[in-house]
Amino acid sequence: MDSPITIRLGARARARIAAEGLRAADVAIVPAAAGGPKGLILHGIDCWLFGDWLKRAPRQRRLVGASIGAWRMAAAACADPVAAQRRLARLYTAQRYPAKVDAAYVSRTCRALLDELFDGRAAEPLNHPQHHLSVLTVRGAGALARANGARWRETAGFLLAAANNLLARSRLAASMQRVVFHDRRDDAAWLRRDFDAFAAHFVGLSEANLRDALLASGSIPLLLEAVVGIAGAPPGAYWDGGLIDYHLHLPYQRDPGLVLYPHFADHIVPGWLDKSLPWRRARDAALDNVILVSPSPSFLATLPNGKMPDRRDFKFYGQDHAARMRDWGRAIAESERLAEACARWAERPDLRLAAAF
Protein backbone atom coordinates (compact mmCIF):
# COMPACT_ATOMS: atom_id res chain seq x y z
CA MET A 1 0.00 0.00 0.00
CA ASP A 2 1.27 3.48 -0.83
CA SER A 3 2.43 5.49 2.16
CA PRO A 4 0.29 8.51 3.16
CA ILE A 5 3.47 10.57 3.52
CA THR A 6 6.40 11.62 1.37
CA ILE A 7 9.77 12.24 3.03
CA ARG A 8 12.71 14.27 1.74
CA LEU A 9 16.04 14.52 3.54
CA GLY A 10 19.01 16.82 3.38
CA ALA A 11 22.41 15.12 3.25
CA ARG A 12 23.35 15.85 6.88
CA ALA A 13 19.93 14.74 8.10
CA ARG A 14 20.21 11.47 6.18
CA ALA A 15 23.68 10.73 7.52
CA ARG A 16 22.67 11.47 11.10
CA ILE A 17 19.54 9.31 10.94
CA ALA A 18 21.50 6.49 9.31
CA ALA A 19 24.01 6.58 12.17
CA GLU A 20 21.77 7.32 15.14
CA GLY A 21 18.14 6.91 14.13
CA LEU A 22 15.66 9.74 14.58
CA ARG A 23 15.36 11.09 18.11
CA ALA A 24 13.02 13.82 19.29
CA ALA A 25 15.92 15.30 21.27
CA ASP A 26 17.75 16.01 17.99
CA VAL A 27 15.00 18.29 16.61
CA ALA A 28 15.99 21.94 17.08
CA ILE A 29 13.70 23.80 14.66
CA VAL A 30 10.13 23.26 13.46
CA PRO A 31 9.14 25.52 10.53
CA ALA A 32 5.59 26.10 9.30
CA ALA A 33 4.77 27.46 5.86
CA ALA A 34 2.24 30.03 4.74
CA GLY A 35 -0.57 28.63 2.61
CA GLY A 36 -3.95 29.43 4.14
CA PRO A 37 -6.32 26.44 4.37
CA LYS A 38 -3.60 24.07 3.13
CA GLY A 39 -2.20 24.17 6.65
CA LEU A 40 -5.29 22.31 7.91
CA ILE A 41 -4.04 19.08 6.35
CA LEU A 42 -1.17 19.08 8.88
CA HIS A 43 -3.51 19.17 11.88
CA GLY A 44 -2.99 15.52 12.80
CA ILE A 45 0.79 15.82 12.57
CA ASP A 46 0.75 18.99 14.69
CA CYS A 47 -1.26 17.27 17.43
CA TRP A 48 1.04 14.21 17.45
CA LEU A 49 4.25 16.23 17.19
CA PHE A 50 3.57 18.75 19.94
CA GLY A 51 1.16 16.74 22.05
CA ASP A 52 3.25 13.56 22.18
CA TRP A 53 6.54 13.00 20.38
CA LEU A 54 8.48 16.20 21.11
CA LYS A 55 7.19 16.24 24.69
CA ARG A 56 9.13 13.04 25.31
CA ALA A 57 12.43 14.94 24.91
CA PRO A 58 12.11 18.44 26.40
CA ARG A 59 14.66 20.93 25.07
CA GLN A 60 14.68 24.46 23.72
CA ARG A 61 13.29 24.49 20.19
CA ARG A 62 12.60 27.23 17.71
CA LEU A 63 9.15 27.29 16.16
CA VAL A 64 9.03 29.63 13.17
CA GLY A 65 6.12 30.32 10.86
CA ALA A 66 4.44 32.65 8.42
CA SER A 67 0.70 33.22 7.91
CA ILE A 68 -1.28 30.12 8.96
CA GLY A 69 2.08 28.54 9.77
CA ALA A 70 2.66 31.22 12.41
CA TRP A 71 -0.83 30.59 13.78
CA ARG A 72 -0.11 26.85 13.97
CA MET A 73 3.20 27.41 15.76
CA ALA A 74 1.68 29.87 18.22
CA ALA A 75 -0.95 27.23 19.02
CA ALA A 76 1.82 24.64 19.39
CA ALA A 77 3.47 26.87 22.01
CA CYS A 78 0.34 26.98 24.18
CA ALA A 79 0.22 25.12 27.49
CA ASP A 80 -2.16 22.53 25.96
CA PRO A 81 -0.99 22.33 22.34
CA VAL A 82 -3.53 19.71 21.26
CA ALA A 83 -6.48 21.71 22.56
CA ALA A 84 -5.06 24.84 20.90
CA GLN A 85 -4.60 23.06 17.55
CA ARG A 86 -8.17 21.80 17.73
CA ARG A 87 -9.46 25.31 18.46
CA LEU A 88 -7.49 26.64 15.51
CA ALA A 89 -8.83 23.98 13.12
CA ARG A 90 -12.39 24.59 14.31
CA LEU A 91 -12.19 28.38 14.13
CA TYR A 92 -10.41 28.44 10.78
CA THR A 93 -12.90 26.02 9.23
CA ALA A 94 -15.84 28.03 10.59
CA GLN A 95 -14.93 31.20 8.69
CA ARG A 96 -17.97 32.42 6.75
CA TYR A 97 -17.98 35.29 4.28
CA PRO A 98 -20.84 36.88 2.35
CA ALA A 99 -20.82 36.78 -1.45
CA LYS A 100 -19.40 40.30 -1.59
CA VAL A 101 -16.81 41.15 1.00
CA ASP A 102 -14.17 43.84 1.43
CA ALA A 103 -10.73 43.72 3.00
CA ALA A 104 -11.90 45.38 6.21
CA TYR A 105 -14.50 42.64 6.77
CA VAL A 106 -11.96 39.84 6.26
CA SER A 107 -9.47 41.55 8.59
CA ARG A 108 -12.14 41.89 11.31
CA THR A 109 -13.06 38.23 10.90
CA CYS A 110 -9.45 37.06 11.20
CA ARG A 111 -8.81 39.30 14.19
CA ALA A 112 -11.88 37.85 15.92
CA LEU A 113 -10.55 34.34 15.16
CA LEU A 114 -7.23 35.13 16.83
CA ASP A 115 -8.95 36.81 19.77
CA GLU A 116 -10.95 33.63 20.39
CA LEU A 117 -7.99 31.33 19.78
CA PHE A 118 -5.88 33.07 22.44
CA ASP A 119 -8.63 34.32 24.75
CA GLY A 120 -7.05 34.33 28.20
CA ARG A 121 -3.99 32.53 26.83
CA ALA A 122 -1.96 35.26 25.11
CA ALA A 123 0.91 34.84 27.57
CA GLU A 124 1.28 31.10 26.93
CA PRO A 125 3.11 31.22 23.56
CA LEU A 126 5.49 33.82 25.05
CA ASN A 127 6.45 31.76 28.09
CA HIS A 128 6.55 28.15 27.00
CA PRO A 129 9.39 26.43 28.88
CA GLN A 130 10.86 24.81 25.75
CA HIS A 131 9.41 26.47 22.64
CA HIS A 132 10.61 29.81 21.31
CA LEU A 133 8.21 31.27 18.75
CA SER A 134 9.13 33.47 15.76
CA VAL A 135 6.49 35.08 13.54
CA LEU A 136 7.51 36.24 10.08
CA THR A 137 5.90 39.33 8.55
CA VAL A 138 6.55 41.72 5.66
CA ARG A 139 6.90 45.48 6.01
CA GLY A 140 6.27 47.58 2.93
CA ALA A 141 9.22 49.49 1.46
CA GLY A 142 9.63 51.74 -1.55
CA ALA A 143 6.28 52.27 -3.27
CA LEU A 144 4.56 50.02 -0.71
CA ALA A 145 5.83 52.20 2.13
CA ARG A 146 3.94 55.09 0.54
CA ALA A 147 0.68 53.25 -0.07
CA ASN A 148 -0.95 54.90 2.99
CA GLY A 149 -3.92 52.53 2.81
CA ALA A 150 -5.00 53.70 -0.66
CA ARG A 151 -6.08 50.59 -2.58
CA TRP A 152 -4.86 51.84 -5.95
CA ARG A 153 -1.43 52.60 -4.50
CA GLU A 154 -1.25 49.16 -2.91
CA THR A 155 -2.28 47.51 -6.18
CA ALA A 156 0.31 49.47 -8.15
CA GLY A 157 2.97 48.75 -5.54
CA PHE A 158 2.35 45.00 -5.58
CA LEU A 159 2.24 44.87 -9.37
CA LEU A 160 5.64 46.56 -9.43
CA ALA A 161 6.94 44.14 -6.80
CA ALA A 162 5.69 41.15 -8.83
CA ALA A 163 7.37 42.45 -11.99
CA ASN A 164 10.67 42.95 -10.18
CA ASN A 165 10.46 39.51 -8.59
CA LEU A 166 9.96 37.94 -12.01
CA LEU A 167 13.30 39.41 -13.07
CA ALA A 168 15.11 38.34 -9.88
CA ARG A 169 14.03 37.48 -6.36
CA SER A 170 16.64 39.90 -5.01
CA ARG A 171 14.79 42.77 -6.71
CA LEU A 172 11.76 42.14 -4.50
CA ALA A 173 13.83 43.60 -1.64
CA ALA A 174 13.18 47.09 -3.01
CA SER A 175 9.50 46.67 -2.09
CA MET A 176 9.54 44.48 1.02
CA GLN A 177 11.46 43.98 4.24
CA ARG A 178 11.39 40.95 6.52
CA VAL A 179 10.30 41.64 10.11
CA VAL A 180 10.81 38.83 12.61
CA PHE A 181 8.74 38.97 15.79
CA HIS A 182 10.61 36.61 18.09
CA ASP A 183 10.60 35.22 21.61
CA ARG A 184 12.43 37.68 23.85
CA ARG A 185 14.42 34.81 25.38
CA ASP A 186 15.86 34.01 21.94
CA ASP A 187 17.55 36.77 19.94
CA ALA A 188 16.99 34.84 16.68
CA ALA A 189 20.74 34.99 16.04
CA TRP A 190 20.51 32.33 13.32
CA LEU A 191 18.45 34.77 11.22
CA ARG A 192 20.38 37.96 11.97
CA ARG A 193 23.39 37.32 9.76
CA ASP A 194 22.56 38.13 6.16
CA PHE A 195 21.44 35.18 4.06
CA ASP A 196 19.48 36.90 1.28
CA ALA A 197 18.83 40.36 -0.15
CA PHE A 198 16.07 41.43 2.24
CA ALA A 199 16.59 44.05 4.94
CA ALA A 200 15.48 42.60 8.26
CA HIS A 201 14.11 43.97 11.52
CA PHE A 202 13.80 42.05 14.79
CA VAL A 203 11.09 42.79 17.35
CA GLY A 204 10.52 41.06 20.67
CA LEU A 205 7.12 39.39 21.05
CA SER A 206 4.87 40.55 23.88
CA GLU A 207 1.23 40.37 24.85
CA ALA A 208 0.91 43.85 23.37
CA ASN A 209 1.93 42.78 19.86
CA LEU A 210 1.37 39.00 19.57
CA ARG A 211 -2.06 39.15 17.95
CA ASP A 212 -1.15 42.07 15.70
CA ALA A 213 1.97 40.22 14.54
CA LEU A 214 -0.04 37.05 13.86
CA LEU A 215 -2.71 39.00 11.99
CA ALA A 216 -0.09 40.82 9.93
CA SER A 217 1.64 37.53 9.15
CA GLY A 218 -1.57 36.31 7.49
CA SER A 219 -2.73 39.57 5.89
CA ILE A 220 -2.80 38.79 2.17
CA PRO A 221 -2.44 42.02 0.19
CA LEU A 222 -5.71 43.44 -1.14
CA LEU A 223 -7.73 40.62 0.49
CA LEU A 224 -7.00 41.94 3.99
CA GLU A 225 -5.97 45.34 5.23
CA ALA A 226 -2.37 46.02 6.14
CA VAL A 227 -1.71 46.02 9.88
CA VAL A 228 -0.24 49.26 11.22
CA GLY A 229 0.84 50.53 14.62
CA ILE A 230 2.25 47.24 15.93
CA ALA A 231 3.66 47.77 19.41
CA GLY A 232 7.46 47.85 19.47
CA ALA A 233 7.80 47.51 15.69
CA PRO A 234 9.11 50.05 13.16
CA PRO A 235 6.26 52.18 11.79
CA GLY A 236 4.75 51.10 8.51
CA ALA A 237 2.31 48.76 6.80
CA TYR A 238 2.67 45.06 7.59
CA TRP A 239 1.48 42.19 5.40
CA ASP A 240 1.62 38.43 4.96
CA GLY A 241 5.01 36.96 5.84
CA GLY A 242 4.58 34.49 2.99
CA LEU A 243 5.27 37.22 0.44
CA ILE A 244 8.96 36.83 1.25
CA ASP A 245 8.94 33.54 3.16
CA TYR A 246 6.20 31.40 1.58
CA HIS A 247 7.75 28.02 2.39
CA LEU A 248 10.42 29.40 4.72
CA HIS A 249 13.66 28.96 2.79
CA LEU A 250 15.78 29.95 5.80
CA PRO A 251 19.42 29.25 6.78
CA TYR A 252 18.64 26.07 8.70
CA GLN A 253 22.16 24.70 8.18
CA ARG A 254 23.42 27.19 10.77
CA ASP A 255 21.90 25.06 13.55
CA PRO A 256 23.73 21.84 14.51
CA GLY A 257 20.39 20.13 15.22
CA LEU A 258 17.79 18.70 12.88
CA VAL A 259 14.90 20.58 11.32
CA LEU A 260 11.61 18.66 11.26
CA TYR A 261 9.38 20.31 8.71
CA PRO A 262 5.77 19.09 8.31
CA HIS A 263 4.70 20.65 5.03
CA PHE A 264 1.77 20.47 2.63
CA ALA A 265 4.12 20.23 -0.40
CA ASP A 266 7.14 18.03 -1.16
CA HIS A 267 9.25 21.04 -2.20
CA ILE A 268 10.13 24.49 -0.88
CA VAL A 269 9.20 27.65 -2.76
CA PRO A 270 11.03 30.71 -1.38
CA GLY A 271 8.35 33.43 -1.83
CA TRP A 272 4.65 33.56 -2.65
CA LEU A 273 5.40 35.24 -5.98
CA ASP A 274 7.67 32.31 -6.90
CA LYS A 275 4.85 29.74 -6.93
CA SER A 276 4.63 29.67 -10.72
CA LEU A 277 8.43 29.72 -11.18
CA PRO A 278 9.61 26.11 -10.75
CA TRP A 279 13.26 27.07 -11.25
CA ARG A 280 13.09 28.99 -7.96
CA ARG A 281 12.50 25.86 -5.87
CA ALA A 282 15.07 25.51 -3.09
CA ARG A 283 17.71 22.78 -3.42
CA ASP A 284 20.71 24.35 -1.68
CA ALA A 285 22.82 23.73 1.42
CA ALA A 286 20.27 25.50 3.64
CA LEU A 287 18.28 22.25 3.55
CA ASP A 288 21.21 20.06 4.60
CA ASN A 289 19.73 19.21 8.03
CA VAL A 290 16.04 19.26 7.02
CA ILE A 291 13.51 16.42 7.25
CA LEU A 292 10.55 17.41 5.08
CA VAL A 293 7.34 15.41 5.62
CA SER A 294 4.36 15.99 3.32
CA PRO A 295 1.14 14.27 2.21
CA SER A 296 1.69 11.82 -0.64
CA PRO A 297 -0.23 12.07 -3.93
CA SER A 298 -2.03 8.81 -3.12
CA PHE A 299 -3.20 10.25 0.20
CA LEU A 300 -4.41 13.49 -1.38
CA ALA A 301 -6.41 11.53 -3.94
CA THR A 302 -8.57 10.11 -1.11
CA LEU A 303 -9.66 13.54 0.15
CA PRO A 304 -12.85 15.38 -0.85
CA ASN A 305 -12.38 16.73 -4.38
CA GLY A 306 -9.10 14.78 -4.56
CA LYS A 307 -7.10 17.57 -2.91
CA MET A 308 -6.30 19.28 0.37
CA PRO A 309 -8.32 22.34 1.45
CA ASP A 310 -7.18 25.57 -0.21
CA ARG A 311 -8.26 29.19 -0.58
CA ARG A 312 -10.04 28.52 -3.86
CA ASP A 313 -12.63 26.56 -1.89
CA PHE A 314 -14.20 29.80 -0.65
CA LYS A 315 -15.14 30.55 -4.25
CA PHE A 316 -15.85 26.93 -5.26
CA TYR A 317 -18.39 26.37 -2.47
CA GLY A 318 -19.66 29.95 -2.51
CA GLN A 319 -22.42 30.42 0.06
CA ASP A 320 -22.71 26.68 0.72
CA HIS A 321 -20.69 27.08 3.90
CA ALA A 322 -21.97 23.81 5.35
CA ALA A 323 -20.58 21.78 2.43
CA ARG A 324 -17.17 23.47 2.64
CA MET A 325 -17.01 22.99 6.40
CA ARG A 326 -18.06 19.32 6.00
CA ASP A 327 -15.36 18.59 3.42
CA TRP A 328 -12.67 20.48 5.31
CA GLY A 329 -13.66 18.55 8.41
CA ARG A 330 -13.23 15.28 6.53
CA ALA A 331 -9.76 16.33 5.36
CA ILE A 332 -8.78 17.29 8.91
CA ALA A 333 -10.00 13.92 10.22
CA GLU A 334 -8.03 12.10 7.51
CA SER A 335 -4.89 13.96 8.60
CA GLU A 336 -4.72 11.52 11.51
CA ARG A 337 -3.40 8.99 8.98
CA LEU A 338 -0.47 11.32 8.27
CA ALA A 339 0.31 11.48 11.97
CA GLU A 340 0.21 7.69 12.29
CA ALA A 341 2.58 7.31 9.33
CA CYS A 342 4.95 9.91 10.79
CA ALA A 343 4.97 8.15 14.14
CA ARG A 344 5.80 4.82 12.49
CA TRP A 345 8.61 6.31 10.42
CA ALA A 346 10.04 8.23 13.39
CA GLU A 347 10.14 4.99 15.39
CA ARG A 348 11.92 3.06 12.60
CA PRO A 349 13.16 5.37 9.85
CA ASP A 350 13.39 3.57 6.53
CA LEU A 351 15.81 5.66 4.49
CA ARG A 352 14.86 3.76 1.34
CA LEU A 353 11.54 5.63 1.43
CA ALA A 354 13.19 9.05 1.73
CA ALA A 355 14.19 11.08 -1.34
CA ALA A 356 16.72 13.89 -1.58
CA PHE A 357 15.74 17.49 -2.29
Coordinates of C-alpha atoms in Angstrom, one line a residue:
M1 CA 0.0 0.0 0.0
D2 CA 1.3 3.5 -0.8
S3 CA 2.4 5.5 2.2
P4 CA 0.3 8.5 3.2
I5 CA 3.5 10.6 3.5
T6 CA 6.4 11.6 1.4
I7 CA 9.8 12.2 3.0
R8 CA 12.7 14.3 1.7
L9 CA 16.0 14.5 3.5
G10 CA 19.0 16.8 3.4
A11 CA 22.4 15.1 3.2
R12 CA 23.3 15.9 6.9
A13 CA 19.9 14.7 8.1
R14 CA 20.2 11.5 6.2
A15 CA 23.7 10.7 7.5
R16 CA 22.7 11.5 11.1
I17 CA 19.5 9.3 10.9
A18 CA 21.5 6.5 9.3
A19 CA 24.0 6.6 12.2
E20 CA 21.8 7.3 15.1
G21 CA 18.1 6.9 14.1
L22 CA 15.7 9.7 14.6
R23 CA 15.4 11.1 18.1
A24 CA 13.0 13.8 19.3
A25 CA 15.9 15.3 21.3
D26 CA 17.7 16.0 18.0
V27 CA 15.0 18.3 16.6
A28 CA 16.0 21.9 17.1
I29 CA 13.7 23.8 14.7
V30 CA 10.1 23.3 13.5
P31 CA 9.1 25.5 10.5
A32 CA 5.6 26.1 9.3
A33 CA 4.8 27.5 5.9
A34 CA 2.2 30.0 4.7
G35 CA -0.6 28.6 2.6
G36 CA -3.9 29.4 4.1
P37 CA -6.3 26.4 4.4
K38 CA -3.6 24.1 3.1
G39 CA -2.2 24.2 6.7
L40 CA -5.3 22.3 7.9
I41 CA -4.0 19.1 6.4
L42 CA -1.2 19.1 8.9
H43 CA -3.5 19.2 11.9
G44 CA -3.0 15.5 12.8
I45 CA 0.8 15.8 12.6
D46 CA 0.7 19.0 14.7
C47 CA -1.3 17.3 17.4
W48 CA 1.0 14.2 17.4
L49 CA 4.3 16.2 17.2
F50 CA 3.6 18.7 19.9
G51 CA 1.2 16.7 22.1
D52 CA 3.2 13.6 22.2
W53 CA 6.5 13.0 20.4
L54 CA 8.5 16.2 21.1
K55 CA 7.2 16.2 24.7
R56 CA 9.1 13.0 25.3
A57 CA 12.4 14.9 24.9
P58 CA 12.1 18.4 26.4
R59 CA 14.7 20.9 25.1
Q60 CA 14.7 24.5 23.7
R61 CA 13.3 24.5 20.2
R62 CA 12.6 27.2 17.7
L63 CA 9.1 27.3 16.2
V64 CA 9.0 29.6 13.2
G65 CA 6.1 30.3 10.9
A66 CA 4.4 32.7 8.4
S67 CA 0.7 33.2 7.9
I68 CA -1.3 30.1 9.0
G69 CA 2.1 28.5 9.8
A70 CA 2.7 31.2 12.4
W71 CA -0.8 30.6 13.8
R72 CA -0.1 26.8 14.0
M73 CA 3.2 27.4 15.8
A74 CA 1.7 29.9 18.2
A75 CA -1.0 27.2 19.0
A76 CA 1.8 24.6 19.4
A77 CA 3.5 26.9 22.0
C78 CA 0.3 27.0 24.2
A79 CA 0.2 25.1 27.5
D80 CA -2.2 22.5 26.0
P81 CA -1.0 22.3 22.3
V82 CA -3.5 19.7 21.3
A83 CA -6.5 21.7 22.6
A84 CA -5.1 24.8 20.9
Q85 CA -4.6 23.1 17.6
R86 CA -8.2 21.8 17.7
R87 CA -9.5 25.3 18.5
L88 CA -7.5 26.6 15.5
A89 CA -8.8 24.0 13.1
R90 CA -12.4 24.6 14.3
L91 CA -12.2 28.4 14.1
Y92 CA -10.4 28.4 10.8
T93 CA -12.9 26.0 9.2
A94 CA -15.8 28.0 10.6
Q95 CA -14.9 31.2 8.7
R96 CA -18.0 32.4 6.7
Y97 CA -18.0 35.3 4.3
P98 CA -20.8 36.9 2.3
A99 CA -20.8 36.8 -1.4
K100 CA -19.4 40.3 -1.6
V101 CA -16.8 41.1 1.0
D102 CA -14.2 43.8 1.4
A103 CA -10.7 43.7 3.0
A104 CA -11.9 45.4 6.2
Y105 CA -14.5 42.6 6.8
V106 CA -12.0 39.8 6.3
S107 CA -9.5 41.5 8.6
R108 CA -12.1 41.9 11.3
T109 CA -13.1 38.2 10.9
C110 CA -9.4 37.1 11.2
R111 CA -8.8 39.3 14.2
A112 CA -11.9 37.9 15.9
L113 CA -10.6 34.3 15.2
L114 CA -7.2 35.1 16.8
D115 CA -9.0 36.8 19.8
E116 CA -11.0 33.6 20.4
L117 CA -8.0 31.3 19.8
F118 CA -5.9 33.1 22.4
D119 CA -8.6 34.3 24.7
G120 CA -7.1 34.3 28.2
R121 CA -4.0 32.5 26.8
A122 CA -2.0 35.3 25.1
A123 CA 0.9 34.8 27.6
E124 CA 1.3 31.1 26.9
P125 CA 3.1 31.2 23.6
L126 CA 5.5 33.8 25.1
N127 CA 6.4 31.8 28.1
H128 CA 6.5 28.2 27.0
P129 CA 9.4 26.4 28.9
Q130 CA 10.9 24.8 25.8
H131 CA 9.4 26.5 22.6
H132 CA 10.6 29.8 21.3
L133 CA 8.2 31.3 18.8
S134 CA 9.1 33.5 15.8
V135 CA 6.5 35.1 13.5
L136 CA 7.5 36.2 10.1
T137 CA 5.9 39.3 8.5
V138 CA 6.5 41.7 5.7
R139 CA 6.9 45.5 6.0
G140 CA 6.3 47.6 2.9
A141 CA 9.2 49.5 1.5
G142 CA 9.6 51.7 -1.5
A143 CA 6.3 52.3 -3.3
L144 CA 4.6 50.0 -0.7
A145 CA 5.8 52.2 2.1
R146 CA 3.9 55.1 0.5
A147 CA 0.7 53.2 -0.1
N148 CA -0.9 54.9 3.0
G149 CA -3.9 52.5 2.8
A150 CA -5.0 53.7 -0.7
R151 CA -6.1 50.6 -2.6
W152 CA -4.9 51.8 -6.0
R153 CA -1.4 52.6 -4.5
E154 CA -1.2 49.2 -2.9
T155 CA -2.3 47.5 -6.2
A156 CA 0.3 49.5 -8.1
G157 CA 3.0 48.7 -5.5
F158 CA 2.3 45.0 -5.6
L159 CA 2.2 44.9 -9.4
L160 CA 5.6 46.6 -9.4
A161 CA 6.9 44.1 -6.8
A162 CA 5.7 41.2 -8.8
A163 CA 7.4 42.4 -12.0
N164 CA 10.7 43.0 -10.2
N165 CA 10.5 39.5 -8.6
L166 CA 10.0 37.9 -12.0
L167 CA 13.3 39.4 -13.1
A168 CA 15.1 38.3 -9.9
R169 CA 14.0 37.5 -6.4
S170 CA 16.6 39.9 -5.0
R171 CA 14.8 42.8 -6.7
L172 CA 11.8 42.1 -4.5
A173 CA 13.8 43.6 -1.6
A174 CA 13.2 47.1 -3.0
S175 CA 9.5 46.7 -2.1
M176 CA 9.5 44.5 1.0
Q177 CA 11.5 44.0 4.2
R178 CA 11.4 41.0 6.5
V179 CA 10.3 41.6 10.1
V180 CA 10.8 38.8 12.6
F181 CA 8.7 39.0 15.8
H182 CA 10.6 36.6 18.1
D183 CA 10.6 35.2 21.6
R184 CA 12.4 37.7 23.9
R185 CA 14.4 34.8 25.4
D186 CA 15.9 34.0 21.9
D187 CA 17.5 36.8 19.9
A188 CA 17.0 34.8 16.7
A189 CA 20.7 35.0 16.0
W190 CA 20.5 32.3 13.3
L191 CA 18.5 34.8 11.2
R192 CA 20.4 38.0 12.0
R193 CA 23.4 37.3 9.8
D194 CA 22.6 38.1 6.2
F195 CA 21.4 35.2 4.1
D196 CA 19.5 36.9 1.3
A197 CA 18.8 40.4 -0.2
F198 CA 16.1 41.4 2.2
A199 CA 16.6 44.0 4.9
A200 CA 15.5 42.6 8.3
H201 CA 14.1 44.0 11.5
F202 CA 13.8 42.0 14.8
V203 CA 11.1 42.8 17.3
G204 CA 10.5 41.1 20.7
L205 CA 7.1 39.4 21.1
S206 CA 4.9 40.5 23.9
E207 CA 1.2 40.4 24.9
A208 CA 0.9 43.9 23.4
N209 CA 1.9 42.8 19.9
L210 CA 1.4 39.0 19.6
R211 CA -2.1 39.2 18.0
D212 CA -1.2 42.1 15.7
A213 CA 2.0 40.2 14.5
L214 CA 0.0 37.0 13.9
L215 CA -2.7 39.0 12.0
A216 CA -0.1 40.8 9.9
S217 CA 1.6 37.5 9.1
G218 CA -1.6 36.3 7.5
S219 CA -2.7 39.6 5.9
I220 CA -2.8 38.8 2.2
P221 CA -2.4 42.0 0.2
L222 CA -5.7 43.4 -1.1
L223 CA -7.7 40.6 0.5
L224 CA -7.0 41.9 4.0
E225 CA -6.0 45.3 5.2
A226 CA -2.4 46.0 6.1
V227 CA -1.7 46.0 9.9
V228 CA -0.2 49.3 11.2
G229 CA 0.8 50.5 14.6
I230 CA 2.2 47.2 15.9
A231 CA 3.7 47.8 19.4
G232 CA 7.5 47.9 19.5
A233 CA 7.8 47.5 15.7
P234 CA 9.1 50.1 13.2
P235 CA 6.3 52.2 11.8
G236 CA 4.7 51.1 8.5
A237 CA 2.3 48.8 6.8
Y238 CA 2.7 45.1 7.6
W239 CA 1.5 42.2 5.4
D240 CA 1.6 38.4 5.0
G241 CA 5.0 37.0 5.8
G242 CA 4.6 34.5 3.0
L243 CA 5.3 37.2 0.4
I244 CA 9.0 36.8 1.2
D245 CA 8.9 33.5 3.2
Y246 CA 6.2 31.4 1.6
H247 CA 7.7 28.0 2.4
L248 CA 10.4 29.4 4.7
H249 CA 13.7 29.0 2.8
L250 CA 15.8 29.9 5.8
P251 CA 19.4 29.2 6.8
Y252 CA 18.6 26.1 8.7
Q253 CA 22.2 24.7 8.2
R254 CA 23.4 27.2 10.8
D255 CA 21.9 25.1 13.6
P256 CA 23.7 21.8 14.5
G257 CA 20.4 20.1 15.2
L258 CA 17.8 18.7 12.9
V259 CA 14.9 20.6 11.3
L260 CA 11.6 18.7 11.3
Y261 CA 9.4 20.3 8.7
P262 CA 5.8 19.1 8.3
H263 CA 4.7 20.7 5.0
F264 CA 1.8 20.5 2.6
A265 CA 4.1 20.2 -0.4
D266 CA 7.1 18.0 -1.2
H267 CA 9.2 21.0 -2.2
I268 CA 10.1 24.5 -0.9
V269 CA 9.2 27.7 -2.8
P270 CA 11.0 30.7 -1.4
G271 CA 8.4 33.4 -1.8
W272 CA 4.6 33.6 -2.7
L273 CA 5.4 35.2 -6.0
D274 CA 7.7 32.3 -6.9
K275 CA 4.8 29.7 -6.9
S276 CA 4.6 29.7 -10.7
L277 CA 8.4 29.7 -11.2
P278 CA 9.6 26.1 -10.7
W279 CA 13.3 27.1 -11.2
R280 CA 13.1 29.0 -8.0
R281 CA 12.5 25.9 -5.9
A282 CA 15.1 25.5 -3.1
R283 CA 17.7 22.8 -3.4
D284 CA 20.7 24.4 -1.7
A285 CA 22.8 23.7 1.4
A286 CA 20.3 25.5 3.6
L287 CA 18.3 22.2 3.6
D288 CA 21.2 20.1 4.6
N289 CA 19.7 19.2 8.0
V290 CA 16.0 19.3 7.0
I291 CA 13.5 16.4 7.3
L292 CA 10.5 17.4 5.1
V293 CA 7.3 15.4 5.6
S294 CA 4.4 16.0 3.3
P295 CA 1.1 14.3 2.2
S296 CA 1.7 11.8 -0.6
P297 CA -0.2 12.1 -3.9
S298 CA -2.0 8.8 -3.1
F299 CA -3.2 10.3 0.2
L300 CA -4.4 13.5 -1.4
A301 CA -6.4 11.5 -3.9
T302 CA -8.6 10.1 -1.1
L303 CA -9.7 13.5 0.2
P304 CA -12.8 15.4 -0.8
N305 CA -12.4 16.7 -4.4
G306 CA -9.1 14.8 -4.6
K307 CA -7.1 17.6 -2.9
M308 CA -6.3 19.3 0.4
P309 CA -8.3 22.3 1.5
D310 CA -7.2 25.6 -0.2
R311 CA -8.3 29.2 -0.6
R312 CA -10.0 28.5 -3.9
D313 CA -12.6 26.6 -1.9
F314 CA -14.2 29.8 -0.6
K315 CA -15.1 30.6 -4.3
F316 CA -15.9 26.9 -5.3
Y317 CA -18.4 26.4 -2.5
G318 CA -19.7 29.9 -2.5
Q319 CA -22.4 30.4 0.1
D320 CA -22.7 26.7 0.7
H321 CA -20.7 27.1 3.9
A322 CA -22.0 23.8 5.4
A323 CA -20.6 21.8 2.4
R324 CA -17.2 23.5 2.6
M325 CA -17.0 23.0 6.4
R326 CA -18.1 19.3 6.0
D327 CA -15.4 18.6 3.4
W328 CA -12.7 20.5 5.3
G329 CA -13.7 18.6 8.4
R330 CA -13.2 15.3 6.5
A331 CA -9.8 16.3 5.4
I332 CA -8.8 17.3 8.9
A333 CA -10.0 13.9 10.2
E334 CA -8.0 12.1 7.5
S335 CA -4.9 14.0 8.6
E336 CA -4.7 11.5 11.5
R337 CA -3.4 9.0 9.0
L338 CA -0.5 11.3 8.3
A339 CA 0.3 11.5 12.0
E340 CA 0.2 7.7 12.3
A341 CA 2.6 7.3 9.3
C342 CA 4.9 9.9 10.8
A343 CA 5.0 8.2 14.1
R344 CA 5.8 4.8 12.5
W345 CA 8.6 6.3 10.4
A346 CA 10.0 8.2 13.4
E347 CA 10.1 5.0 15.4
R348 CA 11.9 3.1 12.6
P349 CA 13.2 5.4 9.9
D350 CA 13.4 3.6 6.5
L351 CA 15.8 5.7 4.5
R352 CA 14.9 3.8 1.3
L353 CA 11.5 5.6 1.4
A354 CA 13.2 9.1 1.7
A355 CA 14.2 11.1 -1.3
A356 CA 16.7 13.9 -1.6
F357 CA 15.7 17.5 -2.3

